[in-house]
Short mmCIF file of C-alpha atoms in Angstrom, two decimals:
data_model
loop_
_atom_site.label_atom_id
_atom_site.label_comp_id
_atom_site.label_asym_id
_atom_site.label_seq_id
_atom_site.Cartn_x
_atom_site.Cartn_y
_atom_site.Cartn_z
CA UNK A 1 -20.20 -2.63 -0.01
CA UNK A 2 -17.13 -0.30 0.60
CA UNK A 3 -16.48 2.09 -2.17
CA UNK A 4 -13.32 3.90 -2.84
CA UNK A 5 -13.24 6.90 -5.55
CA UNK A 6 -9.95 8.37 -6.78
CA UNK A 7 -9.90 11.56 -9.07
CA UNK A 8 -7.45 11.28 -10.94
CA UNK A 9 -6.68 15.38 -12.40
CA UNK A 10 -4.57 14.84 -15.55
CA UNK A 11 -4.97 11.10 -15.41
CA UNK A 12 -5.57 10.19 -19.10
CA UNK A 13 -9.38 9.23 -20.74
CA UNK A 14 -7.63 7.57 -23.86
CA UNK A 15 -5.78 4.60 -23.92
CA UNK A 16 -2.99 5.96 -26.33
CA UNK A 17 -0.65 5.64 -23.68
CA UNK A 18 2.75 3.37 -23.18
CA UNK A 19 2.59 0.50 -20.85
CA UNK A 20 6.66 0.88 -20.63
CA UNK A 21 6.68 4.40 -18.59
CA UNK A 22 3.05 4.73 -17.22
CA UNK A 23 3.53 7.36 -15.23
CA UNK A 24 5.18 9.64 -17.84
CA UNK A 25 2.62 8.88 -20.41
CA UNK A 26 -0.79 8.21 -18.88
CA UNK A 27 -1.08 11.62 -16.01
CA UNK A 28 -0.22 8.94 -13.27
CA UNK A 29 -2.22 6.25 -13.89
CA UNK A 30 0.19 4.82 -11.96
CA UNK A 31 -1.39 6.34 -8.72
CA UNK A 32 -4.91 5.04 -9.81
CA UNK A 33 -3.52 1.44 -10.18
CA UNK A 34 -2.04 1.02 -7.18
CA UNK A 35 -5.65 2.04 -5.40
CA UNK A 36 -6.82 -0.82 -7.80
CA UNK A 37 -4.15 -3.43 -5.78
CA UNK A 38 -4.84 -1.71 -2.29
CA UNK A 39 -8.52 -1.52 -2.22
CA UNK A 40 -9.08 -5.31 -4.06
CA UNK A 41 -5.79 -7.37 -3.26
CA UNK A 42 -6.08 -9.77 -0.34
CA UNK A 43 -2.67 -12.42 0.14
CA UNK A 44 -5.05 -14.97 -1.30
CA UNK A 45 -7.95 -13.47 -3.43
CA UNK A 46 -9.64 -10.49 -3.92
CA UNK A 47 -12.29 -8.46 -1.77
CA UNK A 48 -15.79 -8.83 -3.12
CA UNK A 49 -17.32 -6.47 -1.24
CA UNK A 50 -15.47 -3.16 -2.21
CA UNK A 51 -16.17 -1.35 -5.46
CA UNK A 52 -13.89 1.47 -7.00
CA UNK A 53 -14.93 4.36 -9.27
CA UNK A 54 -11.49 5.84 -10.97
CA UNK A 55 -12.62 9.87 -12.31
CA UNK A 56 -10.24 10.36 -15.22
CA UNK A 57 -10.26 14.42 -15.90
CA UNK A 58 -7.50 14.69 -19.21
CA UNK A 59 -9.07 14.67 -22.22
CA UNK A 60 -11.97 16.10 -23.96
CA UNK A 61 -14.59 15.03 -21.54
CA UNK A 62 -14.04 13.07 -17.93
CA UNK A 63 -14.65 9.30 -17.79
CA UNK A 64 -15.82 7.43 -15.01
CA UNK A 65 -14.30 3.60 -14.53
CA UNK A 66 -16.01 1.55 -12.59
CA UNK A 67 -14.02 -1.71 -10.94
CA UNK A 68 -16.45 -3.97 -8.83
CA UNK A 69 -14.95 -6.59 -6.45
CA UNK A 70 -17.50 -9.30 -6.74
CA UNK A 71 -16.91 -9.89 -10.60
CA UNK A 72 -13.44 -8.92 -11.26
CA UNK A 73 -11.87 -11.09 -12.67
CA UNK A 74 -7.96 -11.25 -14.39
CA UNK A 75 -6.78 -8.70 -11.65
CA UNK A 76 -3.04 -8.70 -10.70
CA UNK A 77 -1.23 -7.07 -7.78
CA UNK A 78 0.99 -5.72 -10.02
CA UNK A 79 1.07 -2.01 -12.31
CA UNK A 80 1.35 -3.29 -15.23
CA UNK A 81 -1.52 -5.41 -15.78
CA UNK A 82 -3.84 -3.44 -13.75
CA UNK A 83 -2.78 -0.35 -16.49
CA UNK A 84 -3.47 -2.96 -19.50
CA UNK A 85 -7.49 -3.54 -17.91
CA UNK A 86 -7.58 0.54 -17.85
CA UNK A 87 -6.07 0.82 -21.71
CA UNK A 88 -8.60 -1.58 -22.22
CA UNK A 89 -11.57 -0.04 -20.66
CA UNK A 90 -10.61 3.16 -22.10
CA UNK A 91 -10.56 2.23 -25.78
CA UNK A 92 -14.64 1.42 -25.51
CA UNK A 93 -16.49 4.16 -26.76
CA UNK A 94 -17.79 6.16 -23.66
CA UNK A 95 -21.55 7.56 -23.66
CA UNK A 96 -23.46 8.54 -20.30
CA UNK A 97 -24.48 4.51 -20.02
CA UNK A 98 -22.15 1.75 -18.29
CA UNK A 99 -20.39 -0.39 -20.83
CA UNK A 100 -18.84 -2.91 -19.30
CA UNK A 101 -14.74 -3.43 -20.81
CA UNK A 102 -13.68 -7.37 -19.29
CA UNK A 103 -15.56 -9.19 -16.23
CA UNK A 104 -15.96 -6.31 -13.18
CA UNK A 105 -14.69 -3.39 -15.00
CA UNK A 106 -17.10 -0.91 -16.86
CA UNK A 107 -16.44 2.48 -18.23
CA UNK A 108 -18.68 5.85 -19.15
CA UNK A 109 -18.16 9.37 -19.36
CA UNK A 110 -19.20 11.12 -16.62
CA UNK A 111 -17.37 13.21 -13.21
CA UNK A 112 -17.61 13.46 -10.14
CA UNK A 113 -20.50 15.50 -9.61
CA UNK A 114 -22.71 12.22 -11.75
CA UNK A 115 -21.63 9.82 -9.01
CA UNK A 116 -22.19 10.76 -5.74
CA UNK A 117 -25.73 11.55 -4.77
CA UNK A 118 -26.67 14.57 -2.57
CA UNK A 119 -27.46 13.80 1.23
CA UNK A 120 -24.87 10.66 1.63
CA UNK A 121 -24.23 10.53 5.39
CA UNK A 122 -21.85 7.79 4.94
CA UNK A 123 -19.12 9.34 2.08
CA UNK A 124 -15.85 10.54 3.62
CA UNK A 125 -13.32 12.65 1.86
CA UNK A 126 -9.68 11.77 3.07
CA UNK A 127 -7.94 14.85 3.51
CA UNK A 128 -4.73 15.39 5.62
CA UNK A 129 -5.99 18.14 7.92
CA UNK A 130 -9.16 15.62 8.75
CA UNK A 131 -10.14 14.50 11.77
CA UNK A 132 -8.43 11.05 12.96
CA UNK A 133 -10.95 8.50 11.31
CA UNK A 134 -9.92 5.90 14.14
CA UNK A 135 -12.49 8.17 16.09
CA UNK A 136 -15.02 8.12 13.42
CA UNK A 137 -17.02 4.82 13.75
CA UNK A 138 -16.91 4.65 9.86
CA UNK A 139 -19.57 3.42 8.34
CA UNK A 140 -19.02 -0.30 6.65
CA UNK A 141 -20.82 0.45 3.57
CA UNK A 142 -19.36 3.79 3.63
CA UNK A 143 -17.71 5.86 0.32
CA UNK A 144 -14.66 7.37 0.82
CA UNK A 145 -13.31 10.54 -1.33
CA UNK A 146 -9.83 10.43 -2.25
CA UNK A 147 -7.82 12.90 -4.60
CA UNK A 148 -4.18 12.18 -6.63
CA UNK A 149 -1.21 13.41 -5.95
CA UNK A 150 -2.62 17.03 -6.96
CA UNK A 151 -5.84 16.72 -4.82
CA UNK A 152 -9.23 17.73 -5.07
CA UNK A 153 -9.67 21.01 -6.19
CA UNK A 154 -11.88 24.00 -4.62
CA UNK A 155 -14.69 23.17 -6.73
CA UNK A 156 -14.19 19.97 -5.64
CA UNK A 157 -14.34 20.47 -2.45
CA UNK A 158 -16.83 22.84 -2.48
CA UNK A 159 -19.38 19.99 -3.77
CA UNK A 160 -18.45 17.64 -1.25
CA UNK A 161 -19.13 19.78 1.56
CA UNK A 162 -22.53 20.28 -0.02
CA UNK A 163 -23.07 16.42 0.42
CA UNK A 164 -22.47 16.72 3.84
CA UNK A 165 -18.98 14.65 3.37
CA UNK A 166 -17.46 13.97 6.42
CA UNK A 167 -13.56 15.18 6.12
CA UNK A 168 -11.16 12.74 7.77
CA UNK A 169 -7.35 11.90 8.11
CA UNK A 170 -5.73 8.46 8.47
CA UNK A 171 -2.65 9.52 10.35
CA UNK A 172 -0.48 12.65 11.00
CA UNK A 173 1.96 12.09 7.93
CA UNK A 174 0.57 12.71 4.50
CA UNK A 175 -0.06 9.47 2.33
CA UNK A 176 -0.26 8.30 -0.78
CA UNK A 177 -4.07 7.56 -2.06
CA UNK A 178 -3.19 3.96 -2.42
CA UNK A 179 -1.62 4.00 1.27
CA UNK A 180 -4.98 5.72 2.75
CA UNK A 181 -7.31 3.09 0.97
CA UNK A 182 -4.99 -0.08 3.11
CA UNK A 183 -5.55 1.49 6.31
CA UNK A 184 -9.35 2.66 5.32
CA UNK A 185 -9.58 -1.10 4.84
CA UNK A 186 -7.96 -2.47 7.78
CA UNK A 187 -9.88 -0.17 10.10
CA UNK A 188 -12.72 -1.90 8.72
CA UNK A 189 -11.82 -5.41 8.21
CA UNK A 190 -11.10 -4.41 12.17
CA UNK A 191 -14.96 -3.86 12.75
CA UNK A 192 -16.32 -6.60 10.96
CA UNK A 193 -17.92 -9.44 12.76
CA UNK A 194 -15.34 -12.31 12.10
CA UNK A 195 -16.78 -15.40 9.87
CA UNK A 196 -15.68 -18.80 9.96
CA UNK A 197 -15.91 -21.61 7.67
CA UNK A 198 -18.67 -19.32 4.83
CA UNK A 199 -21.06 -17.12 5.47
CA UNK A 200 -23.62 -17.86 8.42
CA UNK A 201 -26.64 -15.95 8.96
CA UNK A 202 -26.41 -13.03 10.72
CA UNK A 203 -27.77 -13.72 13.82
CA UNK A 204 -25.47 -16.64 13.41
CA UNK A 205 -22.59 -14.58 13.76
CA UNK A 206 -20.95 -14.36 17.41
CA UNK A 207 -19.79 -11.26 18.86
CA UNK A 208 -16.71 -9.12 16.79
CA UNK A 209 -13.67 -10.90 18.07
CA UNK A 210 -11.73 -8.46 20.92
CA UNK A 211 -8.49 -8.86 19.44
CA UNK A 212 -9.09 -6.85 16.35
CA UNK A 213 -11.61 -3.65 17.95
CA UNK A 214 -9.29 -2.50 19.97
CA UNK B 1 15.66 3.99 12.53
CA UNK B 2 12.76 1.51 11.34
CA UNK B 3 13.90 -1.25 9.83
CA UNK B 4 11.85 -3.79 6.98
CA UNK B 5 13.19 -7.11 5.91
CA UNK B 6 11.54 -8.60 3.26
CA UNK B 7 11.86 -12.62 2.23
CA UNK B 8 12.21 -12.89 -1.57
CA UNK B 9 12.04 -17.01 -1.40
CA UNK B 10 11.94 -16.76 -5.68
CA UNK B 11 13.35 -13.89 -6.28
CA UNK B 12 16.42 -13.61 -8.38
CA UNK B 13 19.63 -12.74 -7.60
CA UNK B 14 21.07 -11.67 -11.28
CA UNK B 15 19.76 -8.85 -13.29
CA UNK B 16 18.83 -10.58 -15.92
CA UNK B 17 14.44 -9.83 -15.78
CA UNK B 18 12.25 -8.04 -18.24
CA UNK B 19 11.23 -4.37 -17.05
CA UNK B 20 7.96 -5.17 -19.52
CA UNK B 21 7.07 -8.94 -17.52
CA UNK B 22 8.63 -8.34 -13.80
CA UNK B 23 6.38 -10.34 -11.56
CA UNK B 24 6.83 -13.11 -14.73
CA UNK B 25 10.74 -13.17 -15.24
CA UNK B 26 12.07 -11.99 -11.74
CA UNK B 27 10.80 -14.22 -9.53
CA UNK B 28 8.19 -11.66 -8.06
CA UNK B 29 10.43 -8.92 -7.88
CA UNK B 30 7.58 -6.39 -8.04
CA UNK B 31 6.08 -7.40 -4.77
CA UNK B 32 9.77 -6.16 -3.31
CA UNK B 33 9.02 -2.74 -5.12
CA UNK B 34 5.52 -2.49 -3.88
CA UNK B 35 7.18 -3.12 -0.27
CA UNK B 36 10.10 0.02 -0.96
CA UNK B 37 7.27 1.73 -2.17
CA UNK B 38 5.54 1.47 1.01
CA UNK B 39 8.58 1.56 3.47
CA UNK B 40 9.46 5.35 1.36
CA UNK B 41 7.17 6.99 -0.21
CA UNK B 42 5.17 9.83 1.28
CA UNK B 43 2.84 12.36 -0.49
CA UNK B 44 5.64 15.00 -0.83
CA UNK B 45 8.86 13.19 -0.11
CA UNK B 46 10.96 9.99 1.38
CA UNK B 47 11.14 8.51 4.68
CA UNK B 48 14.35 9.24 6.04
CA UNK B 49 14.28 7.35 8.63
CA UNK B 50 13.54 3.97 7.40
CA UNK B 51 15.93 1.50 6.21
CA UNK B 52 15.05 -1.70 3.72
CA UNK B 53 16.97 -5.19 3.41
CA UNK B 54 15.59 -7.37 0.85
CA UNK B 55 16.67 -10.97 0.93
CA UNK B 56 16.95 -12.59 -2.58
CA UNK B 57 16.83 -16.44 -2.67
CA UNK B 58 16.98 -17.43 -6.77
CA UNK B 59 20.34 -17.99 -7.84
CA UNK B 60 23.76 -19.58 -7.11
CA UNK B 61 24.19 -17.65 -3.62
CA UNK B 62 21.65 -15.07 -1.85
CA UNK B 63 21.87 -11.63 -2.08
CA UNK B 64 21.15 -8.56 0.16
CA UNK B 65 19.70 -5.22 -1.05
CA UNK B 66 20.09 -2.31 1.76
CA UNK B 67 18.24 1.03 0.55
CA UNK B 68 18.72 3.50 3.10
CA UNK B 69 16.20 5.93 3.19
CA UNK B 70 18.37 9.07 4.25
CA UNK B 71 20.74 8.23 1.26
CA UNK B 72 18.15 7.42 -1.60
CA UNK B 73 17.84 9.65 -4.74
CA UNK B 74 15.73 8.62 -7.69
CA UNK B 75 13.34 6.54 -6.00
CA UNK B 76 9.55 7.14 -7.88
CA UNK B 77 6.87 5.55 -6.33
CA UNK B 78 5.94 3.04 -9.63
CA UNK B 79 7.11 -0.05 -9.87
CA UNK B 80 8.97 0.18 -12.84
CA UNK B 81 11.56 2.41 -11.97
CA UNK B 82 12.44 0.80 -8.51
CA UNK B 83 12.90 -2.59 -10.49
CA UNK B 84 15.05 -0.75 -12.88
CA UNK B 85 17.30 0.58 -9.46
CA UNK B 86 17.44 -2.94 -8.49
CA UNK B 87 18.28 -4.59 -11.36
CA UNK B 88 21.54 -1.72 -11.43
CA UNK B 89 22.48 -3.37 -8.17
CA UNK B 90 22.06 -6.83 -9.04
CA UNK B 91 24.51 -6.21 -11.90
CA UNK B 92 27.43 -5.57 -9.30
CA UNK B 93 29.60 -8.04 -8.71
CA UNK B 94 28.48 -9.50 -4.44
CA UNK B 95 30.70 -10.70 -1.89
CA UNK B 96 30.57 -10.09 2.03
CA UNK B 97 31.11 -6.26 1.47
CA UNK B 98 28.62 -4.10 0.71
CA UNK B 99 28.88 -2.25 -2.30
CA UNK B 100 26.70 1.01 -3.64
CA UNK B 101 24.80 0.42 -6.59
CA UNK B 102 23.35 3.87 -6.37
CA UNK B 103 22.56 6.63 -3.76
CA UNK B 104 21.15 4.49 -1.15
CA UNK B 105 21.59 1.08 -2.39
CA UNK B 106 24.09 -1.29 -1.30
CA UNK B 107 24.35 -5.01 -2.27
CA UNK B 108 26.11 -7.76 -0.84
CA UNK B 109 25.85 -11.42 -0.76
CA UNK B 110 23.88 -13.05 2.29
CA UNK B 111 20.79 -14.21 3.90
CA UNK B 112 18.41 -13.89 6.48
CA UNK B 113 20.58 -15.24 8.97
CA UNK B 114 23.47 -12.67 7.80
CA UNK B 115 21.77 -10.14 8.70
CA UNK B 116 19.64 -10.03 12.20
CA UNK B 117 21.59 -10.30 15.13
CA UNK B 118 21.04 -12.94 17.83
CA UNK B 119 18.90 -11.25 20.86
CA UNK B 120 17.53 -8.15 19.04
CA UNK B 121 14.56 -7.86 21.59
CA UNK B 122 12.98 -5.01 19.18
CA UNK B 123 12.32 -7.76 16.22
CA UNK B 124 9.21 -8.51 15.23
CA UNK B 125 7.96 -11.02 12.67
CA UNK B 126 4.75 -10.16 11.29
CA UNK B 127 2.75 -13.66 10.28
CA UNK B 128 -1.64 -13.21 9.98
CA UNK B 129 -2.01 -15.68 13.34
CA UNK B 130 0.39 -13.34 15.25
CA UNK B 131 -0.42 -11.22 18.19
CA UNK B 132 -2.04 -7.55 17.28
CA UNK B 133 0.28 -5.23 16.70
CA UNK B 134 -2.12 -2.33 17.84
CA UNK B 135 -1.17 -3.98 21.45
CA UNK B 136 2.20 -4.25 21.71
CA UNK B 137 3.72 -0.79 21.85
CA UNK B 138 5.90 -1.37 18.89
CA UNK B 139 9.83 -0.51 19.55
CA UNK B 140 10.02 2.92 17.26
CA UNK B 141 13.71 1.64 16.04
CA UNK B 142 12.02 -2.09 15.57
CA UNK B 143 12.79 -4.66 12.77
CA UNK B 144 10.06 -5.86 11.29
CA UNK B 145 10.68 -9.14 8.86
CA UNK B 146 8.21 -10.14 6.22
CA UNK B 147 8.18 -12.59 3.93
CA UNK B 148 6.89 -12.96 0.17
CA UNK B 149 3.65 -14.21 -1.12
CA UNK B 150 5.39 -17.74 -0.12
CA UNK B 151 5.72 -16.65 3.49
CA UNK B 152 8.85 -17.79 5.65
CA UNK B 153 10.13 -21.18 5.59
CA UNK B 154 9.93 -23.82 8.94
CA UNK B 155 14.15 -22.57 8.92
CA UNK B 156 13.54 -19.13 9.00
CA UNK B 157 10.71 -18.97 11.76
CA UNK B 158 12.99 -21.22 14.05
CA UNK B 159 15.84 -19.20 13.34
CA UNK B 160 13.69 -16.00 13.86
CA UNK B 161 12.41 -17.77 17.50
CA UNK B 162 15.76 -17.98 18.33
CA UNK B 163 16.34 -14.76 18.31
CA UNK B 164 13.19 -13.99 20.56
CA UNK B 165 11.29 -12.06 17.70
CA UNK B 166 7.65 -11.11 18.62
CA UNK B 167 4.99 -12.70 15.97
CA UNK B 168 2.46 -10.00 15.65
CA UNK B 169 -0.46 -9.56 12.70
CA UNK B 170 -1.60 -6.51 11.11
CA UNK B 171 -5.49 -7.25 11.36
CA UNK B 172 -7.88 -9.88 10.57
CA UNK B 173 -7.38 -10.46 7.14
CA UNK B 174 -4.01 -11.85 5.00
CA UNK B 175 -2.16 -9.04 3.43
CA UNK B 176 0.15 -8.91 1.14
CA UNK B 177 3.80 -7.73 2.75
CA UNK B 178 3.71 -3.87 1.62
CA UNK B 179 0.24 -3.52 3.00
CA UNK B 180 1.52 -4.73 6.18
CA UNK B 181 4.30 -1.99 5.82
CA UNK B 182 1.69 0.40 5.01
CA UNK B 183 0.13 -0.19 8.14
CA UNK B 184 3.24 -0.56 10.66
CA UNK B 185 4.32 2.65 9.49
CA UNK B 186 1.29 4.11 10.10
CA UNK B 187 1.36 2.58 13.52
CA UNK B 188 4.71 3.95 14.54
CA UNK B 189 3.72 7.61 13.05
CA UNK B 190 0.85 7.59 15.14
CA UNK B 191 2.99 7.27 18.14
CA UNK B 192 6.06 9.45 17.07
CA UNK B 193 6.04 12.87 18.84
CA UNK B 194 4.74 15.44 16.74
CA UNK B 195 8.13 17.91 15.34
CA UNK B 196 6.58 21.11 13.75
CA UNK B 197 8.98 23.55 11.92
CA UNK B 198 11.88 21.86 11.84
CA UNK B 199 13.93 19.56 14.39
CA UNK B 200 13.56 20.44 17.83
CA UNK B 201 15.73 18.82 20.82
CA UNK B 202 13.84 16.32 22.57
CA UNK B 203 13.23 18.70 26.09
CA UNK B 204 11.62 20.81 23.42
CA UNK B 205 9.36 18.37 22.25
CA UNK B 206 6.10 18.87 23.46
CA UNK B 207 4.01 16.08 24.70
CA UNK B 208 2.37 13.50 22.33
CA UNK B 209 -0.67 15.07 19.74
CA UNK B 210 -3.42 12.90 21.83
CA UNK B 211 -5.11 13.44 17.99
CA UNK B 212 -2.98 10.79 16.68
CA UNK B 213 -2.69 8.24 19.61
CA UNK B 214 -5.87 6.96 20.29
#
């Protein structure tokens, strides 16, 4: 499973904002739905094996929403209606359990520091002064760190390093979240073993096909 | 100058779409925003050096949207507001002349085949069966033409053959058309020299950042 979280700073916990200018009313909400489309949207579906934890930080405690691939359902590429599922999930009343909001989307309070266990040797934090993660042989079940358009703070920071988060960059310009997550993806859709006609076994599966591991 | 041109095959050609319903009344106009949005936007700024034509097929006679990314002003990176720019320009009257909507918007009536020149040998057409793009040493002034979520019609790929256009893929998987953006651009910024502290003449330039060019 490939996991994406996004802290969003001043990204609203309540849903008392307008769908008609998101990003004025919500703290960029915006931002967070566009990771929704790049981490889930395929041309034809939706990727079931990626997961996405949103951190909301504006309001009187943090929320944590939680959007998981294999049982999404009602998801659509566009801002809108990705921002409708978040008013949604963020009218439930929000406790330190997982209530889930519609199919694949589940909401609780909670921050950073609740999610990520100490000692993960596969979480990445994508920062812009990282090292190139082409070079990184990253890890296909890995979790990957990403901050808003105001970034992670110290503290932050600070607590990732303590997990032993591996800091890396996708590319010398500085991106978008949303941006980072399609090329996080790519590079590993790149890696995968390719599957034909459903899944096979593993040791069913043939070598990974040249043309995409270059 | 990099160059995107997006295929619209639905999308309309008047102004006349709901800001609150744009994927529902515009013929999928929001998948053109998500592509400006990722031909434009970076973290702390615009592309300057990237130029959009978006071909719109729904109405009495096509339409051509050029946004020029060393002209645009008020460009946000939601979808909302970029519909709301092109809906401005779809309310000006179209002929063969271009005509500015805004700062960095021009319309003008014409198609696909209005627009690329015969024998561009930097074109590229990117279709999921193509050749990877990691392996071609993409042109850094190329054209790269996209289509919708319909794709390109039999028309358009024989009139894009004819011009010798490369077919090349992003990865394994089908992407919508601003991922592929995403990840051309990333391409072609991982190949650009890198220009620290302002614009340097190119003797002063000094060789590439082997960082970013693996």
């Amino acid at each position: 499973m490939r996991t994406f979280v996004v802290v969003g700073n001043l990204a609203t916990t309540t849903p008392d904002f307008s769908l008609e200018d998101i990003p004025g009313t919500s703290g960029r909400l915006d931002i967070l739905c566009r990771c929704i489309n790049s981490a889930f949207v395929l041309s034809h579906g939706i990727r079931r094996d990626v997961e996405v934890y949103l951190i909301l930080r504006k309001g009187p405690c943090p929320k944590t929403v939680h959007l998981l691939g294999g049982e999404l359902r009602h998801l659509n590429p566009d801002e809108r209606t990705t921002a409708a599922l978040l008013k949604k999930a963020l009218a439930l009343e929000a406790d330190s359990q997982w209530r889930r909001s519609t199919p694949g989307i589940f909401v609780r309070a909670g921050d950073l520091a609740d999610l990520l266990p100490r000692g993960d040797e596969t979480a990445y934090y994508l920062r812009e002064d990282g090292s190139d993660h082409r070079g990184e042989a990253l890890a296909s079940d890995g979790t990957f760190v990403l901050g808003d358009h105001i970034g992670l703070s110290e503290e932050d920071e600070a607590f990732l390093e303590g997990l032993g988060t591996k800091t890396v960059s996708v590319g010398p310009k500085s991106l978008h979240a949303d941006h980072c997550i399609v090329l996080i993806n790519n590079e590993l859709d790149r890696n995968e073993p390719i599957v034909r006609d459903g899944p096979v076994a593993p040791d069913e599966m043939g070598p990974r096909d040249e043309r995409w591991t270059k």
